[in-house]
Amino acid sequence: MLLFRPAAYAAALCTFAFMHGPACAQQKEFEGTKIVVNGFGGNLDDVLVDSVSKVLKDRYGITVEIVPGSVASAYAKLMTSRSNPAFDVLITDDITLRSATKAGLIDEVSVADVPNMAQLYPNFMPLGGYGLPFFASVTALTYNKEHVKTPPQALSDLANPELKGRVGIFNLESVGGVVSLISLAEANGGSIRNLDPGFAKLKEIAPNLATATSSPVELYNLLQRGEIWASSFWSGRVNALIDQGVPLGIVVPKEGLRGNLDFVSLVKSTKARGAALKFMDQITSAQTSLAIARSVYFGPTNKTVTLPPDIEKRVLPYGAEMIAAMPPVDWDEVAGKRGSWIERWNREMR
Amino acid sequence: MLWQNNKRSILTWGLFQAIAYFVLALPSLVIIGASFNPGSVLTFPPHGLTLAWYVRAVQTPAFTDSFLLSVELASIATVLSLLAGTPAAYALERYRLPGLQSVQTLLLSPIVIPAIVLGIGLLMFCNLIGIGQGLAALLLGHFVLTLPYVVRTLISNFSLFDVVLEEAAQSLRASRLVIWYRVILPNILPGLLSAAIFSFVTSFGNVALSIFLVSGSTATLPVQMFASVEHSSDPTLAAVASFVIFITGIIVLGIDRLAGLQRLV
Amino acid sequence: MGRFATRIAWSRNIYLLGLLTPAVAAVMLILSIPVAWLVRISLFPQDQSYDLSGWSAVHYMKALTDDLYLESLARTTIYSLIVTLGTAILGFPLGYAAARGKMRRWKIFFIVLPLTLSLIVNIFGWIMILGQNGLLNSVLLSLHLLDHPKQFLFGVGTVLVVLGHTYLPFQILSVMSVVRQIDPMLEEASASLRGNRWVTFWRVIIPLARPGIVAGCTIVFILTISAFIIPQLIGGASVQMYAVLVFQQMMTVLNWPFGSALSLILLVVALGFAALLRAAAGRSGGLRSVVAK
C-alpha cells in the first residue's frame, strides 16, 4: 500500500541478501510494497511470520503487516472502508467467507493467479477461487486420563454423570460448537435442517457443563488446569496441551469428524494485487502447510504435503481418505440459520 | 477521624479496610505470582521462580511498542478530555437553564453506546473524513470515551465547591480568567486528579473500541494482549500485566513525591 | 446570583456558550455519525449486514415483545442495580476513609490497581482464584471447611461479584474526590454540637457527599449494564446479559439491524437511569443542601 523509502529499504535488503548468497544488484519484483492481513495473534501468527512474511520479504521485497483482531472485526472494517480497504488479503472462517463473498468484498482468483491453488484438496474449496483454504481443524473428543474412568467415545457420552460439572464445550458462537450440534443431530435421527435431536442431546449434557463458551483460550486454560475433564475441542490445541504434559486423550467421536477451514481471500480493490497474490500463493504452499502442522497440529490443505512420522498420527485431519470421509457441512445453511439457532440455544439454556 | 474514639471501632474499621483492599488486589497478586511460573501454564501459586516470561515480554516488539502507544494515547486523550470537560462540567453545574439536562445526557452518552457499535460507527466516520485507522482514529475514539468520566466526576466536584467564593472574587472585580486560575482550579484539584485517573485507566485499558481503530503498526497494548490470548495463554501475558502494575505503582508514587499526593487527593 | 445575573446576563450567555462548546461540539461531531448510522441500520428490515435496503420497525417490535430479550433486559437491569447498590454501600466507607484517613498513597495505589489490569488478564486471575483447582478451594480445603472442591466459577453470583470488583474503584474514587472537598470542620462542628455519630453521618456527611455517590452510581450502572466480556467468559452457559446478546447479533450472527435495535434500547435504558438518578438525588445536593437548611 504505502511506499517505504525505497532507497534505504533496498540498501537494507541488499545487505541481508548478500549475506545469504545470490547477487542482489537487481531490484526485487515487489520492492517496497506493503500488504496488510488480519491475523490471529499468538503462535499461529508466529508461524505465518516465519513461513510467509519472511519468505516474501526475501524473495520479493514485500513487507507483510499482520493486524491482530477477530475475523468479525476484520469483516466490519472492510465493510466500512470499501474504496480504501483496510486489508489487502483477508483471512476468514467458513461463515465469514460466505458473508464477505455475498457482500462483494473479495475477488475470485484462478490457478493462473495463484499456482498453488492446483495443489489444494478440491473438497476444501466450496467457493472456488473466492477463498483458498490454508489449514483445516477438527473438533475431537478429549478427556483427562487421570480423572476420567470411562473415556467418552461419542459426543453424547459427555452427558455421563461421572463428568458432572467437569465438561466444557463451545457454544454456537464458535464454529466448533456449530459442528458439534450438527454431528449430534445427524447421529440421532436429525439433520442440519432438523436440529431437534441435537438440541435434545445438548440438554442432556447441560447438567455436566461447567461452561459453554466461544473462547478457545478459555477452554484451553480450563483443560490445562484440570478444571474441566472433558471437552469437544480443536484437536490441534489438544495436541499442544499434550505436549505440555497435560494427560489428555484424543478420541475421534462416533458421530464423525467434522471440521472447519480457514481461508485466505483477495480483497477487492486492493492496491497491491500482485503482492497479495504472492502472499496467497505462499500461504497455501506445502512449506507453510507443513510448518503449521508442525507448530499447531492443524491439518494441511495442500495435497502434496507428507507429514513426517512423528506427527503423522497426531494431526487431524490428514490424508486423502480421512478427508474424503469427513461428513460435509452445509455452511450456507449455517450462515443463514445460525442466528435462530443461537436464539434457540439461549432460550433452552437459560 | 470522627468516630474513632475507641480502640475496638478503630480495629474493626482498619480490618474492614484491610480486607477490602486485599480483595481488590487479589487478582493482581495472583497474576503477578503466575508470571513467575517456569512452566507455560498460568497457575498460582507458581511452581518455581523465573524471570523468563518478563524477558520474553520485553523482547516482543508487539508488546513494548503497543505499551508505549497506549501510554501516549491515554495521556493525550486525558489532557483533551480535561480541557474540554472541565469548562463543560462547570457550565452544567452552575447554570440552571432547561436545555442543559439534555446536554449533560449527550455528554454522558459515549459510555453507553456499546463499544462494538461505537467502534464500527467511528470507523465509518474516520473513513468518511479520510483519516482511516491508526493513531488519529484512536485519539478521536478515546477522547470521546473518556470525556463522560471527566464531566461526570467534575460535576459532582463543582456542586460541592461553593459559588460564594466565585461571587466574592467577582465582586472584587476579578476577570473570569483570573477566577478560573486563582479560585476555581485550585479548589477542584482533587476532582481533576480523580477525573484524570478515571480517564487514563479507561483509555489505557480499552479493548472493545480500540480493536476497530487499530492499524497494523499502531496497536494498543490491550488489543495486542487480547489478540495474543486467542492462540496462546502462557505466562508472558501475566508478565506484561505485572509490568503494567509495576509501572502504575511507580507513577502513583512518583506523583506523590513530586506533587504531594496526600495534599492533592 | 441575583443582581449580578441581571447585569451581566448577556455576557454570561456568551461565557456559557464558550464553556460548553468544545466538549459539546466534539461529542456531537464524533458521535453524530455513529449514532445516526446505528439508528438507520436498526430500521432496515433485513437480518444480515451485506445487502440492506428499505425501512421497517420490525426489529424493535421483536426486541420489545420477544420474551428472551425482554427477560434478558429485565435481568440485566436488576443485576446492574444490585451491583450499583453493592458498590455504593462498600464504596462509600472506603472512599471516605481514603479521603480522610492515613496511608492515602497506598490506598490510591490499591484502588487504581484493578483498573490497570486488562479485562482478559483479570478474568484469568479470577479463574485461578475461583476454579476448582484454584486458590479459594485450596484454602477452604486446607482449613477443612470443605471436603471436596466446589465450583465457584460460572454463575450469576460470580459474574456480579467480579463486575462489582471491577467497578468498585470507580465508586471509591468518586466518593473520595468529593469527600476530600468537604471541610472537616463541618463534621467536627456537628460532633461538638453533641450530635451523635449517626446524626452527623446522615444529616451532614451523606448529603454533602451525595453528588459523589450519584456520580459513582451513574458510572457503575452504565458500565455494568453494557458489560459483555466479563459475563461472556465468567458466566458459563446460562448467564445472558443484554450486551452479550448485542455482541452475538453484531459480531457473530452479523445481523446488524437487529443488533443495532438492541443497542439503541440499551442506550435508552442506561441514559434513562442516569436521568432518573439525577432527578431523584436532586440537583440541590452538595453544600447547599446542608447550609441552606
PDB file of C-alpha atoms in Angstrom, chain A residues 22-223:
ATOM      1  CA  PRO A  22      22.569 -14.563  -4.569  1.00  0.00           C
ATOM      2  CA  ALA A  23      23.560 -11.299  -6.134  1.00  0.00           C
ATOM      3  CA  CYS A  24      21.109  -8.588  -5.457  1.00  0.00           C
ATOM      4  CA  ALA A  25      22.153  -5.921  -7.818  1.00  0.00           C
ATOM      5  CA  GLN A  26      18.701  -6.187  -9.395  1.00  0.00           C
ATOM      6  CA  GLN A  27      15.593  -4.880  -7.618  1.00  0.00           C
ATOM      7  CA  LYS A  28      13.155  -7.384  -6.166  1.00  0.00           C
ATOM      8  CA  GLU A  29       9.904  -7.753  -8.012  1.00  0.00           C
ATOM      9  CA  PHE A  30       7.700  -6.073  -5.417  1.00  0.00           C
ATOM     10  CA  GLU A  31      10.303  -3.975  -3.747  1.00  0.00           C
ATOM     11  CA  GLY A  32       8.841  -1.682  -1.155  1.00  0.00           C
ATOM     12  CA  THR A  33       5.290  -2.935  -1.379  1.00  0.00           C
ATOM     13  CA  LYS A  34       3.388  -3.473   1.802  1.00  0.00           C
ATOM     14  CA  ILE A  35       0.340  -5.604   2.292  1.00  0.00           C
ATOM     15  CA  VAL A  36      -1.921  -5.834   5.292  1.00  0.00           C
ATOM     16  CA  VAL A  37      -3.515  -9.028   6.520  1.00  0.00           C
ATOM     17  CA  ASN A  38      -5.712  -9.723   9.516  1.00  0.00           C
ATOM     18  CA  GLY A  39      -4.116 -12.123  11.958  1.00  0.00           C
ATOM     19  CA  PHE A  40      -4.886 -14.292  14.935  1.00  0.00           C
ATOM     20  CA  GLY A  41      -2.310 -13.346  17.453  1.00  0.00           C
ATOM     21  CA  GLY A  42      -0.112 -15.881  19.209  1.00  0.00           C
ATOM     22  CA  ASN A  43       1.668 -18.947  17.831  1.00  0.00           C
ATOM     23  CA  LEU A  44      -0.233 -19.098  14.577  1.00  0.00           C
ATOM     24  CA  ASP A  45       0.848 -15.580  13.700  1.00  0.00           C
ATOM     25  CA  ASP A  46       4.431 -16.539  14.529  1.00  0.00           C
ATOM     26  CA  VAL A  47       4.234 -19.411  12.053  1.00  0.00           C
ATOM     27  CA  LEU A  48       2.834 -17.104   9.394  1.00  0.00           C
ATOM     28  CA  VAL A  49       5.596 -14.617  10.015  1.00  0.00           C
ATOM     29  CA  ASP A  50       8.270 -17.296   9.657  1.00  0.00           C
ATOM     30  CA  SER A  51       6.840 -19.202   6.745  1.00  0.00           C
ATOM     31  CA  VAL A  52       5.184 -16.473   4.785  1.00  0.00           C
ATOM     32  CA  SER A  53       6.257 -12.965   5.716  1.00  0.00           C
ATOM     33  CA  LYS A  54       9.969 -13.697   5.844  1.00  0.00           C
ATOM     34  CA  VAL A  55       9.921 -15.620   2.570  1.00  0.00           C
ATOM     35  CA  LEU A  56       8.025 -12.875   0.805  1.00  0.00           C
ATOM     36  CA  LYS A  57      10.442 -10.298   2.106  1.00  0.00           C
ATOM     37  CA  ASP A  58      13.492 -12.248   0.960  1.00  0.00           C
ATOM     38  CA  ARG A  59      12.155 -13.258  -2.394  1.00  0.00           C
ATOM     39  CA  TYR A  60      10.062 -10.324  -3.468  1.00  0.00           C
ATOM     40  CA  GLY A  61      10.742  -7.480  -1.107  1.00  0.00           C
ATOM     41  CA  ILE A  62       7.179  -7.442   0.175  1.00  0.00           C
ATOM     42  CA  THR A  63       6.505  -6.296   3.708  1.00  0.00           C
ATOM     43  CA  VAL A  64       3.646  -8.081   5.362  1.00  0.00           C
ATOM     44  CA  GLU A  65       1.841  -6.372   8.195  1.00  0.00           C
ATOM     45  CA  ILE A  66      -0.327  -8.605  10.333  1.00  0.00           C
ATOM     46  CA  VAL A  67      -3.034  -6.785  12.254  1.00  0.00           C
ATOM     47  CA  PRO A  68      -4.409  -8.561  15.292  1.00  0.00           C
ATOM     48  CA  GLY A  69      -8.140  -8.786  15.838  1.00  0.00           C
ATOM     49  CA  SER A  70     -11.079 -11.048  15.273  1.00  0.00           C
ATOM     50  CA  VAL A  71     -12.355 -12.199  11.911  1.00  0.00           C
ATOM     51  CA  ALA A  72     -15.639 -10.412  12.546  1.00  0.00           C
ATOM     52  CA  SER A  73     -13.931  -7.107  13.248  1.00  0.00           C
ATOM     53  CA  ALA A  74     -11.865  -7.519  10.091  1.00  0.00           C
ATOM     54  CA  TYR A  75     -15.085  -8.033   8.159  1.00  0.00           C
ATOM     55  CA  ALA A  76     -16.616  -4.943   9.758  1.00  0.00           C
ATOM     56  CA  LYS A  77     -13.521  -2.921   8.925  1.00  0.00           C
ATOM     57  CA  LEU A  78     -13.714  -3.931   5.290  1.00  0.00           C
ATOM     58  CA  MET A  79     -17.422  -3.183   5.116  1.00  0.00           C
ATOM     59  CA  THR A  80     -16.778   0.374   6.170  1.00  0.00           C
ATOM     60  CA  SER A  81     -13.739   1.046   4.022  1.00  0.00           C
ATOM     61  CA  ARG A  82     -14.548  -0.379   0.610  1.00  0.00           C
ATOM     62  CA  SER A  83     -12.819   2.196  -1.534  1.00  0.00           C
ATOM     63  CA  ASN A  84      -9.708   2.195   0.578  1.00  0.00           C
ATOM     64  CA  PRO A  85      -9.680  -1.262   2.071  1.00  0.00           C
ATOM     65  CA  ALA A  86      -8.126  -1.818   5.439  1.00  0.00           C
ATOM     66  CA  PHE A  87      -6.642  -5.122   4.301  1.00  0.00           C
ATOM     67  CA  ASP A  88      -5.180  -6.460   1.099  1.00  0.00           C
ATOM     68  CA  VAL A  89      -5.671 -10.079   1.999  1.00  0.00           C
ATOM     69  CA  LEU A  90      -8.470 -11.287   4.198  1.00  0.00           C
ATOM     70  CA  ILE A  91      -8.328 -14.376   6.383  1.00  0.00           C
ATOM     71  CA  THR A  92     -11.750 -15.769   7.178  1.00  0.00           C
ATOM     72  CA  ASP A  93     -13.538 -18.795   8.539  1.00  0.00           C
ATOM     73  CA  ASP A  94     -16.278 -20.751   6.773  1.00  0.00           C
ATOM     74  CA  ILE A  95     -19.099 -18.455   7.742  1.00  0.00           C
ATOM     75  CA  THR A  96     -17.431 -15.088   7.294  1.00  0.00           C
ATOM     76  CA  LEU A  97     -16.117 -16.201   3.916  1.00  0.00           C
ATOM     77  CA  ARG A  98     -19.664 -16.513   2.692  1.00  0.00           C
ATOM     78  CA  SER A  99     -20.749 -13.197   4.144  1.00  0.00           C
ATOM     79  CA  ALA A 100     -17.736 -11.480   2.630  1.00  0.00           C
ATOM     80  CA  THR A 101     -18.393 -13.007  -0.761  1.00  0.00           C
ATOM     81  CA  LYS A 102     -22.050 -12.020  -0.683  1.00  0.00           C
ATOM     82  CA  ALA A 103     -21.096  -8.527   0.342  1.00  0.00           C
ATOM     83  CA  GLY A 104     -18.802  -8.241  -2.645  1.00  0.00           C
ATOM     84  CA  LEU A 105     -15.718  -7.672  -0.554  1.00  0.00           C
ATOM     85  CA  ILE A 106     -13.486 -10.224  -2.230  1.00  0.00           C
ATOM     86  CA  ASP A 107     -12.340 -11.158  -5.701  1.00  0.00           C
ATOM     87  CA  GLU A 108     -12.112 -14.583  -7.202  1.00  0.00           C
ATOM     88  CA  VAL A 109      -8.654 -15.865  -8.089  1.00  0.00           C
ATOM     89  CA  SER A 110      -7.638 -18.530 -10.572  1.00  0.00           C
ATOM     90  CA  VAL A 111      -4.836 -21.057 -10.826  1.00  0.00           C
ATOM     91  CA  ALA A 112      -3.057 -18.635 -13.104  1.00  0.00           C
ATOM     92  CA  ASP A 113      -3.004 -16.082 -10.288  1.00  0.00           C
ATOM     93  CA  VAL A 114      -2.154 -18.499  -7.509  1.00  0.00           C
ATOM     94  CA  PRO A 115      -0.360 -21.592  -8.817  1.00  0.00           C
ATOM     95  CA  ASN A 116      -0.543 -23.495  -5.537  1.00  0.00           C
ATOM     96  CA  MET A 117      -4.308 -23.497  -5.849  1.00  0.00           C
ATOM     97  CA  ALA A 118      -3.941 -26.599  -8.002  1.00  0.00           C
ATOM     98  CA  GLN A 119      -2.400 -28.436  -5.068  1.00  0.00           C
ATOM     99  CA  LEU A 120      -5.292 -27.908  -2.686  1.00  0.00           C
ATOM    100  CA  TYR A 121      -7.847 -30.571  -1.861  1.00  0.00           C
ATOM    101  CA  PRO A 122     -10.846 -29.882  -4.099  1.00  0.00           C
ATOM    102  CA  ASN A 123     -13.461 -30.588  -1.489  1.00  0.00           C
ATOM    103  CA  PHE A 124     -11.866 -27.926   0.702  1.00  0.00           C
ATOM    104  CA  MET A 125     -12.741 -25.226  -1.811  1.00  0.00           C
ATOM    105  CA  PRO A 126     -16.514 -24.815  -1.721  1.00  0.00           C
ATOM    106  CA  LEU A 127     -16.394 -21.286  -3.078  1.00  0.00           C
ATOM    107  CA  GLY A 128     -13.671 -21.947  -5.590  1.00  0.00           C
ATOM    108  CA  GLY A 129     -11.281 -19.103  -6.046  1.00  0.00           C
ATOM    109  CA  TYR A 130     -13.045 -16.821  -3.609  1.00  0.00           C
ATOM    110  CA  GLY A 131     -11.352 -18.447  -0.676  1.00  0.00           C
ATOM    111  CA  LEU A 132      -8.299 -20.697  -0.606  1.00  0.00           C
ATOM    112  CA  PRO A 133      -8.016 -22.879   2.496  1.00  0.00           C
ATOM    113  CA  PHE A 134      -4.702 -22.923   4.277  1.00  0.00           C
ATOM    114  CA  PHE A 135      -5.464 -25.076   7.252  1.00  0.00           C
ATOM    115  CA  ALA A 136      -8.181 -27.407   8.430  1.00  0.00           C
ATOM    116  CA  SER A 137      -9.075 -28.115  12.016  1.00  0.00           C
ATOM    117  CA  VAL A 138     -11.446 -30.583  13.545  1.00  0.00           C
ATOM    118  CA  THR A 139     -13.124 -30.887  16.905  1.00  0.00           C
ATOM    119  CA  ALA A 140     -12.311 -34.134  18.603  1.00  0.00           C
ATOM    120  CA  LEU A 141     -13.347 -35.515  21.946  1.00  0.00           C
ATOM    121  CA  THR A 142     -10.796 -35.070  24.641  1.00  0.00           C
ATOM    122  CA  TYR A 143     -10.716 -36.253  28.220  1.00  0.00           C
ATOM    123  CA  ASN A 144      -8.357 -36.094  31.146  1.00  0.00           C
ATOM    124  CA  LYS A 145      -6.834 -39.567  31.563  1.00  0.00           C
ATOM    125  CA  GLU A 146      -6.087 -39.078  35.232  1.00  0.00           C
ATOM    126  CA  HIS A 147      -9.585 -38.253  36.322  1.00  0.00           C
ATOM    127  CA  VAL A 148     -11.960 -39.844  33.868  1.00  0.00           C
ATOM    128  CA  LYS A 149     -12.523 -43.565  34.392  1.00  0.00           C
ATOM    129  CA  THR A 150     -14.728 -44.258  31.387  1.00  0.00           C
ATOM    130  CA  PRO A 151     -13.375 -42.366  28.404  1.00  0.00           C
ATOM    131  CA  PRO A 152     -16.143 -40.894  26.256  1.00  0.00           C
ATOM    132  CA  GLN A 153     -16.400 -42.406  22.803  1.00  0.00           C
ATOM    133  CA  ALA A 154     -19.094 -40.171  21.426  1.00  0.00           C
ATOM    134  CA  LEU A 155     -20.190 -36.590  21.888  1.00  0.00           C
ATOM    135  CA  SER A 156     -23.324 -37.788  23.617  1.00  0.00           C
ATOM    136  CA  ASP A 157     -21.114 -39.517  26.203  1.00  0.00           C
ATOM    137  CA  LEU A 158     -20.410 -36.068  27.587  1.00  0.00           C
ATOM    138  CA  ALA A 159     -23.706 -36.486  29.405  1.00  0.00           C
ATOM    139  CA  ASN A 160     -22.184 -39.253  31.525  1.00  0.00           C
ATOM    140  CA  PRO A 161     -22.967 -38.419  35.184  1.00  0.00           C
ATOM    141  CA  GLU A 162     -19.342 -39.136  36.108  1.00  0.00           C
ATOM    142  CA  LEU A 163     -18.467 -35.871  34.404  1.00  0.00           C
ATOM    143  CA  LYS A 164     -20.808 -33.646  36.365  1.00  0.00           C
ATOM    144  CA  GLY A 165     -19.595 -30.057  36.380  1.00  0.00           C
ATOM    145  CA  ARG A 166     -16.428 -31.015  34.535  1.00  0.00           C
ATOM    146  CA  VAL A 167     -17.402 -30.578  30.903  1.00  0.00           C
ATOM    147  CA  GLY A 168     -16.592 -27.517  28.847  1.00  0.00           C
ATOM    148  CA  ILE A 169     -17.763 -27.054  25.293  1.00  0.00           C
ATOM    149  CA  PHE A 170     -18.060 -24.392  22.676  1.00  0.00           C
ATOM    150  CA  ASN A 171     -21.339 -22.553  22.371  1.00  0.00           C
ATOM    151  CA  LEU A 172     -22.857 -21.772  18.993  1.00  0.00           C
ATOM    152  CA  GLU A 173     -20.852 -18.587  18.584  1.00  0.00           C
ATOM    153  CA  SER A 174     -17.905 -20.784  17.694  1.00  0.00           C
ATOM    154  CA  VAL A 175     -17.837 -22.913  14.560  1.00  0.00           C
ATOM    155  CA  GLY A 176     -16.651 -25.699  16.843  1.00  0.00           C
ATOM    156  CA  GLY A 177     -19.949 -25.586  18.669  1.00  0.00           C
ATOM    157  CA  VAL A 178     -21.913 -25.483  15.442  1.00  0.00           C
ATOM    158  CA  VAL A 179     -20.330 -28.613  14.007  1.00  0.00           C
ATOM    159  CA  SER A 180     -20.828 -30.463  17.295  1.00  0.00           C
ATOM    160  CA  LEU A 181     -24.518 -29.614  17.228  1.00  0.00           C
ATOM    161  CA  ILE A 182     -24.846 -30.783  13.645  1.00  0.00           C
ATOM    162  CA  SER A 183     -22.998 -34.010  14.425  1.00  0.00           C
ATOM    163  CA  LEU A 184     -25.235 -34.696  17.414  1.00  0.00           C
ATOM    164  CA  ALA A 185     -28.334 -34.050  15.353  1.00  0.00           C
ATOM    165  CA  GLU A 186     -27.331 -36.267  12.455  1.00  0.00           C
ATOM    166  CA  ALA A 187     -26.238 -39.118  14.691  1.00  0.00           C
ATOM    167  CA  ASN A 188     -29.609 -39.158  16.403  1.00  0.00           C
ATOM    168  CA  GLY A 189     -32.003 -39.133  13.539  1.00  0.00           C
ATOM    169  CA  GLY A 190     -31.916 -35.495  12.625  1.00  0.00           C
ATOM    170  CA  SER A 191     -30.109 -33.345  10.113  1.00  0.00           C
ATOM    171  CA  ILE A 192     -28.891 -29.833   9.629  1.00  0.00           C
ATOM    172  CA  ARG A 193     -32.464 -28.873   8.864  1.00  0.00           C
ATOM    173  CA  ASN A 194     -33.888 -30.713  11.834  1.00  0.00           C
ATOM    174  CA  LEU A 195     -31.743 -29.983  14.817  1.00  0.00           C
ATOM    175  CA  ASP A 196     -34.231 -31.083  17.467  1.00  0.00           C
ATOM    176  CA  PRO A 197     -32.367 -34.310  18.316  1.00  0.00           C
ATOM    177  CA  GLY A 198     -29.165 -32.294  18.575  1.00  0.00           C
ATOM    178  CA  PHE A 199     -30.678 -29.799  20.985  1.00  0.00           C
ATOM    179  CA  ALA A 200     -32.179 -32.642  22.962  1.00  0.00           C
ATOM    180  CA  LYS A 201     -28.721 -34.185  23.405  1.00  0.00           C
ATOM    181  CA  LEU A 202     -27.320 -30.820  24.422  1.00  0.00           C
ATOM    182  CA  LYS A 203     -29.929 -30.556  27.124  1.00  0.00           C
ATOM    183  CA  GLU A 204     -28.783 -33.935  28.399  1.00  0.00           C
ATOM    184  CA  ILE A 205     -25.216 -32.676  28.550  1.00  0.00           C
ATOM    185  CA  ALA A 206     -26.242 -29.373  30.156  1.00  0.00           C
ATOM    186  CA  PRO A 207     -26.139 -30.510  33.813  1.00  0.00           C
ATOM    187  CA  ASN A 208     -22.493 -31.508  33.313  1.00  0.00           C
ATOM    188  CA  LEU A 209     -21.484 -28.207  31.844  1.00  0.00           C
ATOM    189  CA  ALA A 210     -19.068 -26.030  33.714  1.00  0.00           C
ATOM    190  CA  THR A 211     -19.242 -23.614  30.833  1.00  0.00           C
ATOM    191  CA  ALA A 212     -20.182 -23.246  27.187  1.00  0.00           C
ATOM    192  CA  THR A 213     -18.009 -20.540  25.751  1.00  0.00           C
ATOM    193  CA  SER A 214     -16.958 -19.013  22.471  1.00  0.00           C
ATOM    194  CA  SER A 215     -13.379 -18.584  23.579  1.00  0.00           C
ATOM    195  CA  PRO A 216     -10.923 -21.351  22.638  1.00  0.00           C
ATOM    196  CA  VAL A 217      -8.404 -19.923  25.056  1.00  0.00           C
ATOM    197  CA  GLU A 218     -10.784 -20.288  27.953  1.00  0.00           C
ATOM    198  CA  LEU A 219     -11.348 -23.984  27.202  1.00  0.00           C
ATOM    199  CA  TYR A 220      -7.613 -24.380  26.690  1.00  0.00           C
ATOM    200  CA  ASN A 221      -6.896 -22.807  30.044  1.00  0.00           C
ATOM    201  CA  LEU A 222      -9.560 -24.842  31.835  1.00  0.00           C
ATOM    202  CA  LEU A 223      -8.314 -28.116  30.358  1.00  0.00           C
TER     203      LEU A 223
END
